[in-house]
Every structure is written in structure tokens, then in C-alpha cells.
Amino acid sequence: MSTLPVEAIRVLADRHPKPSSLKFQYGTAGFRTLGNSLDSVMFRVGILAGLRSKKLDGKTIGVMVTASHNPEADNGVKLVDPRGEMLEAAWEGHATVLANAPSTDAFLEALEGFVKAAKIDLSKPSKVVYARDTRPSGPALVAALEDGFKALNVDARNAGVTTTPILHYLVRSINTKGTKDAYGEDSEEGYINKISTAFKKLVAGKPASPPLIIDCANGVGAKAAAEFAKVLGDALPITLVNTDTTTPGVLNHQCGADFVKTQQKLPPSLASHLKPGQRACSLDGDADRLMYFYLDERGQFHMLDGDKIAALVAAFIVELVKAAGLEEKVRVGIVQTAYANGGSTKYLTERLPVKCVPTGVKHLHHAAEHYDVGVYFEANGHGTVLFSPETQRILAEHQPSTPAQSTAITHLINIVQVINQTVGDALSDMLLVEVVLAHKSYNGYEWDSLYEDLPNRLVKVVVPDRTIFKTEDAERRLVSPPGLQARIDDLVRKYASGRAFVRPSGTEDVVRVYAEARVRAQADELAFRVAGIVYDETGADPTQRPA
Ligand code: G16
């Protein structure tokens, strides 16, 4: 039985001391905070990733260095499990404990205790694939991560600068290589080819669509989007905007999916590109979120968010399943979070089973696995569609009895290939949306008309300690601080179709307040009044009132 290479770890750990004043937490999407405070976390995550691989008999684990939609100065890191899904929840706690050990000695002690408790066989191999986004703090943080790999002698493959969903794709492809579940060629090129080949088959014979404008948030998605534009050619004319990944300060600034969702307006940089009626979409900083939008004839902005994507895609898949004669065997279900617009929840529950889970793709992903086809999207545009292994077997083996059934099955099989089933993927989701729009001959307006959104408002509140906020009922109700939920309930009752909730963010040092109501002014008022209650209750800095 091998033991931990304690001396090798000690020498390297001393080069990556934990800042004494900071407390780290593995949150909604891994560790995420100011990039310049994450050096020790990266080193320790390098070791943890190696241990995770050993625990899983040498399967390849993914490590992504990104802070996604956050401001450029932030950075973060998250681990990806062998099938391309998020790290198992129990290990999030271990990650937090290891990240917070105050000294090298304490870290080594925690590490030894953990290896013993988790019964990790250190003689097993350890393999990791890692990547980063375009943030300026990335290279130094990756160097710290690599020191962690070195300390444990991990066999680590550098996937360079790429999107989060491509890293997830690589993890699954590497681990399934040569098996009957082979997911794809384990390279960025393999990813682009797999998805674009299926897309071309799905839109073959459909009239050419007007160019799609993609706002790349000045992030890493710009590179993959350019590759897609090249490979897709006339199958989907694309215009790329906000592709500057080198000028400091521009990442996610006044552009990108989070800007569109929270500001509910057109990124200023798109004003000269977008014509009335034309559709466009925004990616976020690591290209795992997607927001669509269009301007009407009066130049008014309309947003098509994750809820609208879920409704569009689910309806299309249900239609194909029926056309294939499989409605008795393949059930489609939806997973949402508390942020789902009340209009979308009403529309969807009238048609399909819908489940509500806490924020975070990991929660949605697991819930979606319970359906034959699970469509999950957060309102912020983060989501995908999962086809269960059994459903994929049915699609492969079903004998169609009519040409129409045969066409529908072929479409479903190609749709499985277009979708990145490992995690939310803005570019793969975008192509899925484009397939549906082409098949239904929908423009933005027709898609938007599926149901009407209730006006809503999302605000951030800076509080002294967000950990005092505890929730229940899929984050729809607060249990702490005591009494706060009752005050929110009292307020909400005063608004027609009113709904509001408060939850601590897992990616930013803020508390989020969401509100919706029948009319815009009331949704805004409700959000700001709930935010006001949060200030009163927690003694938050009144100069930090939400903008
Ligand atoms: C991450 C998660 C998403 C979540 C978002 C906001 O997105 O992957 O599931 O919706 O953070 O989370 P919170 O409200 O807890 O801050 P991303 O795109 O930033 O990785």
C-alpha cells in the first residue's frame, strides 16, 4: 500500500501558503473569488483532483479554471467527474476542508486523515485533464494547480484555453474512449465536428436562415464560436461580436449572457449590428450559458431566456417522440429552479412533468436524469437535455413503421449528437435552438409567443455575512434569519401575481433577491422592497443599495 509523498507535498505546499484572513468554500460552481487570492486553493485542488482519480480507479477527472459570468478580476476552479458531470456533492465538503487548512502542517494532517477516511488506494494511477478561460489571472493559477499535480505525481493533460463545456466533453470522451459508450473524439476538433455534423444533417433542406449574431462576452467562447462559424459555413451564417479576449477589463463587461439576463436590455455593443426582427444571442465568460433576444419593429428589446429555451426545445422533442410513435416509451420532463418565470412554470406544468430544484447545474442535472428525456434550464440560460441510456437504446433499435416515423427517429438521433449532455453548453444549445427554429419556421417573435413572461427583477444585496441566509423548499423560502420570510410573505401578498424569494449566491459575495408581479413597475417595486427588508434585517451597508 503506497503512502502520501509527504515531503514532496510539503516542499511545494510551502510555496502556496493559505492567506490567513480568508475562508474558502466550494460553492454553486466550485471555488470562486478574487483571482489573486486563489493560489493556495489551486495547489490543493490539484492534489484533490489526483486523489479523486485514484479513488475512481484512475478515471480521468477534469479541472476547469474559470469564474464564468463573474467580473474579470474574479477567478475560480471546479472539478468534473468522469462522465463529465459536476463533482460528487460529498467531495465538495472535503474540498472546502482541505482548502481551509491554515498551514502546510495542518493541510498535510487533513490530507492524511481524508485519504484514510475515504479509503483511497494511493497505489492507483491518477489522471486529470485541465483547462482555463481567458482571464488574466489564469496562467499563474494554472501554474499553482500544476504544482499540485506534481506533488502527487498526477498524469495531467493540459487542454489549454477552452470553454467549460468543452472541458466537460473532453472528460467524458477520454473516459469512454474505446467503449460501447464512446462519447466522441477527445479533442476540441472532435467536439466541433461531432456537433456540427449532426447540425448539418438536421437542417439539410431547410431554407437558409438570416445571419445569427453571437455576442461572445469577450470570453473564451469567441474561439470555439469562430471554429463553428468556419465549419458550418452556409448551414448557419454567423456574425461574431465581442470577441476581444486580450484587452483588460472587457470580459463580461456590458455584454454577455449575465448582462442580458440581469439588465434585460441589449448589450450596447450590439446596437449597430442588430436589425429589427433579427435574432441574436449572448454567451457568458466560459460559454456555458446562453441568452437569445431580438428587437421588434419598434426597436424594442425582447429576451428569450433559459425558460423560453426549455419550452421551445421540450415542445419540439415531444413532437418528434410522438411522430416517431414512441410516446408510450419515452417520457419528457422538465427541471427548473425558483428563478423560472411563473409564466413558464404555468405553461410547462400544463403540458409536462416539471420539477423545481435548488440553483446550480449539478442539482438540475441529477433531477433530469430521472426522466427518459430530461430538459433542464436555469432561467439564466444554463442547461441542456439528457437522454437516458435506455432512451438512446430505444432510439437506436426502434423499427419505424412509416417513413414519417423513420424521419422523426433520425432527427432524434441527430439531436442527441448536437446536444452536449455533460453540462450546459451555450454553443451546442444555440445550435439546438437553431434546429428547432428552422424546423418550425419560427422567428424570435413566434418563439416568444409560446407564453408570456411575468415581469420580473433580480437584484443583488451586499450583506456583512451571507452565510446567515438559509433556505428550504428548493430555495423558495428562508428559514434564517428568523422572521424574515414572514415579512417577505406579508409584502408579496400585496402584489397581483406576486412572488419573491431571497437566497445567498454561491458564486458571488452577495444575497440575491428575485421578484415577479403582473406589471413591470410592481415587480421592480417588490424586488426593491424585499431588498430593503434584507438591509434592515442584516445591517447591510446602505451605500451598497442595488442599482
Ligand atoms: C453558476 C452555476 C449556475 C448558477 C450560477 C449562479 O453559473 O453553474 O448553475 O445558476 O452560477 O449561481 P449563484 O446564484 O449561486 O451565484 P456560472 O455560469 O457562473 O458557472
PDB file of C-alpha atoms in Angstrom, residues 46-298:
ATOM      1  CA  GLY A  46      -4.523  19.859  -7.939  1.00  0.00           C
ATOM      2  CA  ILE A  47      -3.878  17.292  -5.220  1.00  0.00           C
ATOM      3  CA  LEU A  48      -7.570  16.691  -4.594  1.00  0.00           C
ATOM      4  CA  ALA A  49      -8.207  16.053  -8.306  1.00  0.00           C
ATOM      5  CA  GLY A  50      -5.442  13.457  -8.283  1.00  0.00           C
ATOM      6  CA  LEU A  51      -6.959  11.778  -5.217  1.00  0.00           C
ATOM      7  CA  ARG A  52     -10.410  11.802  -6.812  1.00  0.00           C
ATOM      8  CA  SER A  53      -8.956   9.997  -9.812  1.00  0.00           C
ATOM      9  CA  LYS A  54      -7.243   7.414  -7.600  1.00  0.00           C
ATOM     10  CA  LYS A  55     -10.480   6.884  -5.691  1.00  0.00           C
ATOM     11  CA  LEU A  56     -12.241   6.206  -9.009  1.00  0.00           C
ATOM     12  CA  ASP A  57      -9.684   3.658 -10.126  1.00  0.00           C
ATOM     13  CA  GLY A  58      -7.636   6.008 -12.291  1.00  0.00           C
ATOM     14  CA  LYS A  59     -10.520   7.501 -14.280  1.00  0.00           C
ATOM     15  CA  THR A  60      -9.764  10.938 -15.706  1.00  0.00           C
ATOM     16  CA  ILE A  61     -11.027  13.898 -13.660  1.00  0.00           C
ATOM     17  CA  GLY A  62     -11.489  17.383 -15.117  1.00  0.00           C
ATOM     18  CA  VAL A  63     -10.338  20.667 -13.609  1.00  0.00           C
ATOM     19  CA  MET A  64     -11.649  23.943 -15.045  1.00  0.00           C
ATOM     20  CA  VAL A  65     -10.134  27.276 -14.035  1.00  0.00           C
ATOM     21  CA  THR A  66     -12.813  29.905 -14.632  1.00  0.00           C
ATOM     22  CA  ALA A  67     -15.105  32.380 -12.935  1.00  0.00           C
ATOM     23  CA  SER A  68     -17.576  32.217 -15.795  1.00  0.00           C
ATOM     24  CA  HIS A  69     -20.021  35.149 -15.638  1.00  0.00           C
ATOM     25  CA  ASN A  70     -18.216  36.935 -12.774  1.00  0.00           C
ATOM     26  CA  PRO A  71     -16.203  40.127 -13.258  1.00  0.00           C
ATOM     27  CA  GLU A  72     -12.769  39.759 -14.843  1.00  0.00           C
ATOM     28  CA  ALA A  73     -10.857  40.135 -11.560  1.00  0.00           C
ATOM     29  CA  ASP A  74     -12.548  37.033 -10.151  1.00  0.00           C
ATOM     30  CA  ASN A  75     -11.446  33.522 -10.890  1.00  0.00           C
ATOM     31  CA  GLY A  76     -12.336  30.057  -9.716  1.00  0.00           C
ATOM     32  CA  VAL A  77     -11.914  26.349 -10.102  1.00  0.00           C
ATOM     33  CA  LYS A  78     -14.271  23.423 -10.338  1.00  0.00           C
ATOM     34  CA  LEU A  79     -13.804  19.672 -10.604  1.00  0.00           C
ATOM     35  CA  VAL A  80     -15.502  17.477 -13.183  1.00  0.00           C
ATOM     36  CA  ASP A  81     -16.325  13.828 -12.502  1.00  0.00           C
ATOM     37  CA  PRO A  82     -15.616  11.033 -15.034  1.00  0.00           C
ATOM     38  CA  ARG A  83     -18.882  11.173 -17.002  1.00  0.00           C
ATOM     39  CA  GLY A  84     -18.430  14.913 -17.444  1.00  0.00           C
ATOM     40  CA  GLU A  85     -20.785  15.789 -14.605  1.00  0.00           C
ATOM     41  CA  MET A  86     -20.078  18.064 -11.650  1.00  0.00           C
ATOM     42  CA  LEU A  87     -18.052  16.740  -8.690  1.00  0.00           C
ATOM     43  CA  GLU A  88     -19.974  14.429  -6.325  1.00  0.00           C
ATOM     44  CA  ALA A  89     -21.539  16.539  -3.572  1.00  0.00           C
ATOM     45  CA  ALA A  90     -19.821  14.730  -0.668  1.00  0.00           C
ATOM     46  CA  TRP A  91     -16.424  15.716  -2.046  1.00  0.00           C
ATOM     47  CA  GLU A  92     -17.373  19.406  -2.105  1.00  0.00           C
ATOM     48  CA  GLY A  93     -17.198  19.323   1.687  1.00  0.00           C
ATOM     49  CA  HIS A  94     -13.786  17.615   1.608  1.00  0.00           C
ATOM     50  CA  ALA A  95     -12.580  20.266  -0.855  1.00  0.00           C
ATOM     51  CA  THR A  96     -13.702  23.040   1.492  1.00  0.00           C
ATOM     52  CA  VAL A  97     -11.973  21.450   4.496  1.00  0.00           C
ATOM     53  CA  LEU A  98      -8.678  20.955   2.626  1.00  0.00           C
ATOM     54  CA  ALA A  99      -8.757  24.489   1.181  1.00  0.00           C
ATOM     55  CA  ASN A 100      -9.102  25.981   4.655  1.00  0.00           C
ATOM     56  CA  ALA A 101      -6.327  24.133   6.489  1.00  0.00           C
ATOM     57  CA  PRO A 102      -4.373  27.104   7.915  1.00  0.00           C
ATOM     58  CA  SER A 103      -0.790  25.861   7.402  1.00  0.00           C
ATOM     59  CA  THR A 104       1.215  23.277   5.465  1.00  0.00           C
ATOM     60  CA  ASP A 105       1.301  21.014   8.537  1.00  0.00           C
ATOM     61  CA  ALA A 106      -2.450  21.318   9.030  1.00  0.00           C
ATOM     62  CA  PHE A 107      -3.001  20.647   5.328  1.00  0.00           C
ATOM     63  CA  LEU A 108      -0.858  17.502   5.423  1.00  0.00           C
ATOM     64  CA  GLU A 109      -2.655  16.303   8.516  1.00  0.00           C
ATOM     65  CA  ALA A 110      -6.075  16.932   6.926  1.00  0.00           C
ATOM     66  CA  LEU A 111      -4.921  15.213   3.749  1.00  0.00           C
ATOM     67  CA  GLU A 112      -3.731  12.102   5.573  1.00  0.00           C
ATOM     68  CA  GLY A 113      -6.957  11.932   7.564  1.00  0.00           C
ATOM     69  CA  PHE A 114      -9.002  12.302   4.407  1.00  0.00           C
ATOM     70  CA  VAL A 115      -7.098   9.621   2.461  1.00  0.00           C
ATOM     71  CA  LYS A 116      -7.671   7.237   5.337  1.00  0.00           C
ATOM     72  CA  ALA A 117     -11.332   8.088   5.898  1.00  0.00           C
ATOM     73  CA  ALA A 118     -12.169   7.968   2.180  1.00  0.00           C
ATOM     74  CA  LYS A 119     -10.181   4.720   1.835  1.00  0.00           C
ATOM     75  CA  ILE A 120      -8.192   5.982  -1.132  1.00  0.00           C
ATOM     76  CA  ASP A 121      -5.758   3.437  -2.549  1.00  0.00           C
ATOM     77  CA  LEU A 122      -2.713   5.578  -3.302  1.00  0.00           C
ATOM     78  CA  SER A 123      -1.155   2.901  -5.495  1.00  0.00           C
ATOM     79  CA  LYS A 124      -3.824   3.550  -8.146  1.00  0.00           C
ATOM     80  CA  PRO A 125      -2.986   5.800 -11.100  1.00  0.00           C
ATOM     81  CA  SER A 126      -4.284   9.376 -11.200  1.00  0.00           C
ATOM     82  CA  LYS A 127      -5.245  11.171 -14.397  1.00  0.00           C
ATOM     83  CA  VAL A 128      -6.523  14.690 -14.873  1.00  0.00           C
ATOM     84  CA  VAL A 129      -7.375  16.930 -17.840  1.00  0.00           C
ATOM     85  CA  TYR A 130      -7.437  20.674 -17.170  1.00  0.00           C
ATOM     86  CA  ALA A 131      -8.178  23.941 -18.926  1.00  0.00           C
ATOM     87  CA  ARG A 132      -8.703  27.619 -18.224  1.00  0.00           C
ATOM     88  CA  ASP A 133     -10.675  30.546 -19.604  1.00  0.00           C
ATOM     89  CA  THR A 134      -9.116  33.802 -20.864  1.00  0.00           C
ATOM     90  CA  ARG A 135      -8.872  35.665 -17.533  1.00  0.00           C
ATOM     91  CA  PRO A 136      -5.506  37.389 -16.961  1.00  0.00           C
ATOM     92  CA  SER A 137      -5.087  35.610 -13.604  1.00  0.00           C
ATOM     93  CA  GLY A 138      -5.412  32.226 -15.337  1.00  0.00           C
ATOM     94  CA  PRO A 139      -1.777  31.375 -16.187  1.00  0.00           C
ATOM     95  CA  ALA A 140      -0.472  31.916 -12.619  1.00  0.00           C
ATOM     96  CA  LEU A 141      -3.354  29.932 -11.152  1.00  0.00           C
ATOM     97  CA  VAL A 142      -2.775  27.091 -13.589  1.00  0.00           C
ATOM     98  CA  ALA A 143       0.899  27.058 -12.531  1.00  0.00           C
ATOM     99  CA  ALA A 144      -0.216  26.579  -8.892  1.00  0.00           C
ATOM    100  CA  LEU A 145      -2.584  23.806  -9.986  1.00  0.00           C
ATOM    101  CA  GLU A 146       0.265  22.112 -11.856  1.00  0.00           C
ATOM    102  CA  ASP A 147       2.368  22.214  -8.679  1.00  0.00           C
ATOM    103  CA  GLY A 148      -0.445  20.260  -7.012  1.00  0.00           C
ATOM    104  CA  PHE A 149      -0.330  17.683  -9.822  1.00  0.00           C
ATOM    105  CA  LYS A 150       3.461  17.496  -9.499  1.00  0.00           C
ATOM    106  CA  ALA A 151       3.274  16.950  -5.729  1.00  0.00           C
ATOM    107  CA  LEU A 152       1.120  13.841  -6.208  1.00  0.00           C
ATOM    108  CA  ASN A 153       2.718  12.769  -9.483  1.00  0.00           C
ATOM    109  CA  VAL A 154      -0.566  13.079 -11.365  1.00  0.00           C
ATOM    110  CA  ASP A 155      -0.663  12.243 -15.077  1.00  0.00           C
ATOM    111  CA  ALA A 156      -2.104  15.591 -16.195  1.00  0.00           C
ATOM    112  CA  ARG A 157      -3.161  16.652 -19.692  1.00  0.00           C
ATOM    113  CA  ASN A 158      -3.320  20.381 -20.435  1.00  0.00           C
ATOM    114  CA  ALA A 159      -6.324  21.196 -22.653  1.00  0.00           C
ATOM    115  CA  GLY A 160      -5.192  24.837 -22.816  1.00  0.00           C
ATOM    116  CA  VAL A 161      -7.573  27.763 -23.105  1.00  0.00           C
ATOM    117  CA  THR A 162     -11.055  26.496 -23.844  1.00  0.00           C
ATOM    118  CA  THR A 163     -14.692  26.648 -22.788  1.00  0.00           C
ATOM    119  CA  THR A 164     -16.069  24.920 -19.693  1.00  0.00           C
ATOM    120  CA  PRO A 165     -18.409  22.672 -21.734  1.00  0.00           C
ATOM    121  CA  ILE A 166     -15.556  21.563 -24.000  1.00  0.00           C
ATOM    122  CA  LEU A 167     -13.588  20.530 -20.899  1.00  0.00           C
ATOM    123  CA  HIS A 168     -16.606  18.527 -19.693  1.00  0.00           C
ATOM    124  CA  TYR A 169     -16.892  16.945 -23.157  1.00  0.00           C
ATOM    125  CA  LEU A 170     -13.200  16.007 -23.088  1.00  0.00           C
ATOM    126  CA  VAL A 171     -13.529  14.320 -19.689  1.00  0.00           C
ATOM    127  CA  ARG A 172     -16.401  12.110 -20.863  1.00  0.00           C
ATOM    128  CA  SER A 173     -14.735  11.379 -24.209  1.00  0.00           C
ATOM    129  CA  ILE A 174     -11.457  10.340 -22.591  1.00  0.00           C
ATOM    130  CA  ASN A 175     -13.197   8.070 -20.083  1.00  0.00           C
ATOM    131  CA  THR A 176     -15.440   6.373 -22.647  1.00  0.00           C
ATOM    132  CA  LYS A 177     -12.842   6.010 -25.396  1.00  0.00           C
ATOM    133  CA  GLY A 178     -12.894   2.545 -26.964  1.00  0.00           C
ATOM    134  CA  THR A 179     -16.068   1.506 -25.087  1.00  0.00           C
ATOM    135  CA  LYS A 180     -19.589   0.987 -26.416  1.00  0.00           C
ATOM    136  CA  ASP A 181     -20.486   4.352 -24.824  1.00  0.00           C
ATOM    137  CA  ALA A 182     -17.707   6.257 -26.658  1.00  0.00           C
ATOM    138  CA  TYR A 183     -18.818   9.902 -26.477  1.00  0.00           C
ATOM    139  CA  GLY A 184     -16.634  11.422 -29.167  1.00  0.00           C
ATOM    140  CA  GLU A 185     -13.075  12.087 -30.237  1.00  0.00           C
ATOM    141  CA  ASP A 186     -11.228  13.581 -27.269  1.00  0.00           C
ATOM    142  CA  SER A 187     -10.187  16.873 -28.844  1.00  0.00           C
ATOM    143  CA  GLU A 188     -11.676  20.306 -29.463  1.00  0.00           C
ATOM    144  CA  GLU A 189     -11.795  19.432 -33.142  1.00  0.00           C
ATOM    145  CA  GLY A 190     -13.658  16.217 -32.329  1.00  0.00           C
ATOM    146  CA  TYR A 191     -16.209  18.246 -30.353  1.00  0.00           C
ATOM    147  CA  ILE A 192     -16.771  20.778 -33.152  1.00  0.00           C
ATOM    148  CA  ASN A 193     -17.051  18.048 -35.795  1.00  0.00           C
ATOM    149  CA  LYS A 194     -19.451  15.867 -33.809  1.00  0.00           C
ATOM    150  CA  ILE A 195     -21.864  18.713 -33.118  1.00  0.00           C
ATOM    151  CA  SER A 196     -21.649  20.456 -36.488  1.00  0.00           C
ATOM    152  CA  THR A 197     -22.047  17.235 -38.489  1.00  0.00           C
ATOM    153  CA  ALA A 198     -25.286  16.430 -36.634  1.00  0.00           C
ATOM    154  CA  PHE A 199     -26.460  20.040 -37.012  1.00  0.00           C
ATOM    155  CA  LYS A 200     -25.922  19.999 -40.774  1.00  0.00           C
ATOM    156  CA  LYS A 201     -27.946  16.786 -41.090  1.00  0.00           C
ATOM    157  CA  LEU A 202     -30.778  18.298 -39.071  1.00  0.00           C
ATOM    158  CA  VAL A 203     -31.088  21.485 -41.120  1.00  0.00           C
ATOM    159  CA  ALA A 204     -30.432  19.913 -44.530  1.00  0.00           C
ATOM    160  CA  GLY A 205     -33.086  21.072 -46.982  1.00  0.00           C
ATOM    161  CA  LYS A 206     -34.347  23.863 -44.711  1.00  0.00           C
ATOM    162  CA  PRO A 207     -34.319  27.388 -46.127  1.00  0.00           C
ATOM    163  CA  ALA A 208     -31.146  29.322 -45.221  1.00  0.00           C
ATOM    164  CA  SER A 209     -31.706  31.420 -42.126  1.00  0.00           C
ATOM    165  CA  PRO A 210     -30.667  35.083 -41.840  1.00  0.00           C
ATOM    166  CA  PRO A 211     -27.301  35.543 -40.046  1.00  0.00           C
ATOM    167  CA  LEU A 212     -27.257  34.899 -36.325  1.00  0.00           C
ATOM    168  CA  ILE A 213     -25.362  37.429 -34.233  1.00  0.00           C
ATOM    169  CA  ILE A 214     -23.377  35.927 -31.350  1.00  0.00           C
ATOM    170  CA  ASP A 215     -22.180  38.151 -28.505  1.00  0.00           C
ATOM    171  CA  CYS A 216     -19.166  36.218 -27.171  1.00  0.00           C
ATOM    172  CA  ALA A 217     -18.871  38.289 -23.937  1.00  0.00           C
ATOM    173  CA  ASN A 218     -15.210  38.918 -24.898  1.00  0.00           C
ATOM    174  CA  GLY A 219     -14.548  35.493 -23.456  1.00  0.00           C
ATOM    175  CA  VAL A 220     -13.220  32.089 -24.358  1.00  0.00           C
ATOM    176  CA  GLY A 221     -16.387  31.188 -26.284  1.00  0.00           C
ATOM    177  CA  ALA A 222     -15.195  33.502 -29.075  1.00  0.00           C
ATOM    178  CA  LYS A 223     -12.618  30.947 -30.143  1.00  0.00           C
ATOM    179  CA  ALA A 224     -14.998  27.970 -30.330  1.00  0.00           C
ATOM    180  CA  ALA A 225     -17.711  30.122 -31.926  1.00  0.00           C
ATOM    181  CA  ALA A 226     -15.248  31.133 -34.681  1.00  0.00           C
ATOM    182  CA  GLU A 227     -14.474  27.451 -35.284  1.00  0.00           C
ATOM    183  CA  PHE A 228     -18.166  26.638 -35.565  1.00  0.00           C
ATOM    184  CA  ALA A 229     -18.693  29.574 -37.954  1.00  0.00           C
ATOM    185  CA  LYS A 230     -15.924  28.218 -40.173  1.00  0.00           C
ATOM    186  CA  VAL A 231     -17.134  24.607 -40.177  1.00  0.00           C
ATOM    187  CA  LEU A 232     -20.849  25.419 -40.501  1.00  0.00           C
ATOM    188  CA  GLY A 233     -20.445  27.837 -43.418  1.00  0.00           C
ATOM    189  CA  ASP A 234     -23.757  28.351 -45.211  1.00  0.00           C
ATOM    190  CA  ALA A 235     -25.557  25.867 -42.935  1.00  0.00           C
ATOM    191  CA  LEU A 236     -25.667  28.705 -40.383  1.00  0.00           C
ATOM    192  CA  PRO A 237     -24.354  32.163 -41.280  1.00  0.00           C
ATOM    193  CA  ILE A 238     -22.893  33.672 -38.104  1.00  0.00           C
ATOM    194  CA  THR A 239     -21.682  37.167 -37.176  1.00  0.00           C
ATOM    195  CA  LEU A 240     -19.433  37.298 -34.106  1.00  0.00           C
ATOM    196  CA  VAL A 241     -19.378  40.338 -31.809  1.00  0.00           C
ATOM    197  CA  ASN A 242     -17.425  40.971 -28.566  1.00  0.00           C
ATOM    198  CA  THR A 243     -14.563  38.643 -29.397  1.00  0.00           C
ATOM    199  CA  ASP A 244     -11.795  40.658 -27.714  1.00  0.00           C
ATOM    200  CA  THR A 245     -10.073  38.313 -25.273  1.00  0.00           C
ATOM    201  CA  THR A 246      -6.943  40.398 -24.695  1.00  0.00           C
ATOM    202  CA  THR A 247      -7.962  43.960 -23.753  1.00  0.00           C
ATOM    203  CA  PRO A 248      -8.038  44.186 -19.937  1.00  0.00           C
ATOM    204  CA  GLY A 249     -11.439  44.800 -18.360  1.00  0.00           C
ATOM    205  CA  VAL A 250     -13.722  43.897 -21.246  1.00  0.00           C
ATOM    206  CA  LEU A 251     -14.651  40.312 -20.270  1.00  0.00           C
ATOM    207  CA  ASN A 252     -18.386  40.129 -19.415  1.00  0.00           C
ATOM    208  CA  HIS A 253     -18.401  43.936 -19.255  1.00  0.00           C
ATOM    209  CA  GLN A 254     -21.617  45.441 -20.629  1.00  0.00           C
ATOM    210  CA  CYS A 255     -22.121  42.289 -22.651  1.00  0.00           C
ATOM    211  CA  GLY A 256     -22.662  38.556 -22.319  1.00  0.00           C
ATOM    212  CA  ALA A 257     -25.474  36.348 -21.058  1.00  0.00           C
ATOM    213  CA  ASP A 258     -25.440  37.548 -17.454  1.00  0.00           C
ATOM    214  CA  PHE A 259     -25.614  41.203 -18.527  1.00  0.00           C
ATOM    215  CA  VAL A 260     -28.588  40.457 -20.782  1.00  0.00           C
ATOM    216  CA  LYS A 261     -30.420  38.464 -18.104  1.00  0.00           C
ATOM    217  CA  THR A 262     -29.875  40.839 -15.219  1.00  0.00           C
ATOM    218  CA  GLN A 263     -30.182  44.134 -17.149  1.00  0.00           C
ATOM    219  CA  GLN A 264     -32.874  42.871 -19.527  1.00  0.00           C
ATOM    220  CA  LYS A 265     -31.506  45.026 -22.289  1.00  0.00           C
ATOM    221  CA  LEU A 266     -29.379  44.909 -25.419  1.00  0.00           C
ATOM    222  CA  PRO A 267     -25.598  44.990 -24.833  1.00  0.00           C
ATOM    223  CA  PRO A 268     -24.664  48.473 -26.127  1.00  0.00           C
ATOM    224  CA  SER A 269     -22.019  46.991 -28.442  1.00  0.00           C
ATOM    225  CA  LEU A 270     -24.746  45.168 -30.383  1.00  0.00           C
ATOM    226  CA  ALA A 271     -26.826  48.252 -31.161  1.00  0.00           C
ATOM    227  CA  SER A 272     -25.162  48.832 -34.521  1.00  0.00           C
ATOM    228  CA  HIS A 273     -25.387  45.152 -35.526  1.00  0.00           C
ATOM    229  CA  LEU A 274     -28.934  44.110 -34.689  1.00  0.00           C
ATOM    230  CA  LYS A 275     -31.758  44.968 -37.062  1.00  0.00           C
ATOM    231  CA  PRO A 276     -35.429  44.732 -36.032  1.00  0.00           C
ATOM    232  CA  GLY A 277     -36.631  41.143 -36.368  1.00  0.00           C
ATOM    233  CA  GLN A 278     -33.099  39.701 -36.433  1.00  0.00           C
ATOM    234  CA  ARG A 279     -32.227  37.198 -33.718  1.00  0.00           C
ATOM    235  CA  ALA A 280     -29.070  37.282 -31.645  1.00  0.00           C
ATOM    236  CA  CYS A 281     -27.652  35.504 -28.623  1.00  0.00           C
ATOM    237  CA  SER A 282     -25.140  36.104 -25.852  1.00  0.00           C
ATOM    238  CA  LEU A 283     -22.717  33.613 -24.317  1.00  0.00           C
ATOM    239  CA  ASP A 284     -21.168  34.117 -20.882  1.00  0.00           C
ATOM    240  CA  GLY A 285     -17.466  34.236 -19.972  1.00  0.00           C
ATOM    241  CA  ASP A 286     -16.872  30.486 -20.255  1.00  0.00           C
ATOM    242  CA  ALA A 287     -19.642  29.746 -22.776  1.00  0.00           C
ATOM    243  CA  ASP A 288     -21.880  27.603 -20.616  1.00  0.00           C
ATOM    244  CA  ARG A 289     -24.850  29.986 -20.590  1.00  0.00           C
ATOM    245  CA  LEU A 290     -26.961  31.232 -23.480  1.00  0.00           C
ATOM    246  CA  MET A 291     -29.495  34.046 -23.812  1.00  0.00           C
ATOM    247  CA  TYR A 292     -31.374  34.804 -27.025  1.00  0.00           C
ATOM    248  CA  PHE A 293     -33.045  38.107 -27.860  1.00  0.00           C
ATOM    249  CA  TYR A 294     -34.446  40.168 -30.716  1.00  0.00           C
ATOM    250  CA  LEU A 295     -35.706  43.679 -31.408  1.00  0.00           C
ATOM    251  CA  ASP A 296     -39.277  44.141 -32.579  1.00  0.00           C
ATOM    252  CA  GLU A 297     -40.295  46.522 -35.418  1.00  0.00           C
ATOM    253  CA  ARG A 298     -40.374  49.396 -32.929  1.00  0.00           C
TER     254      ARG A 298
END
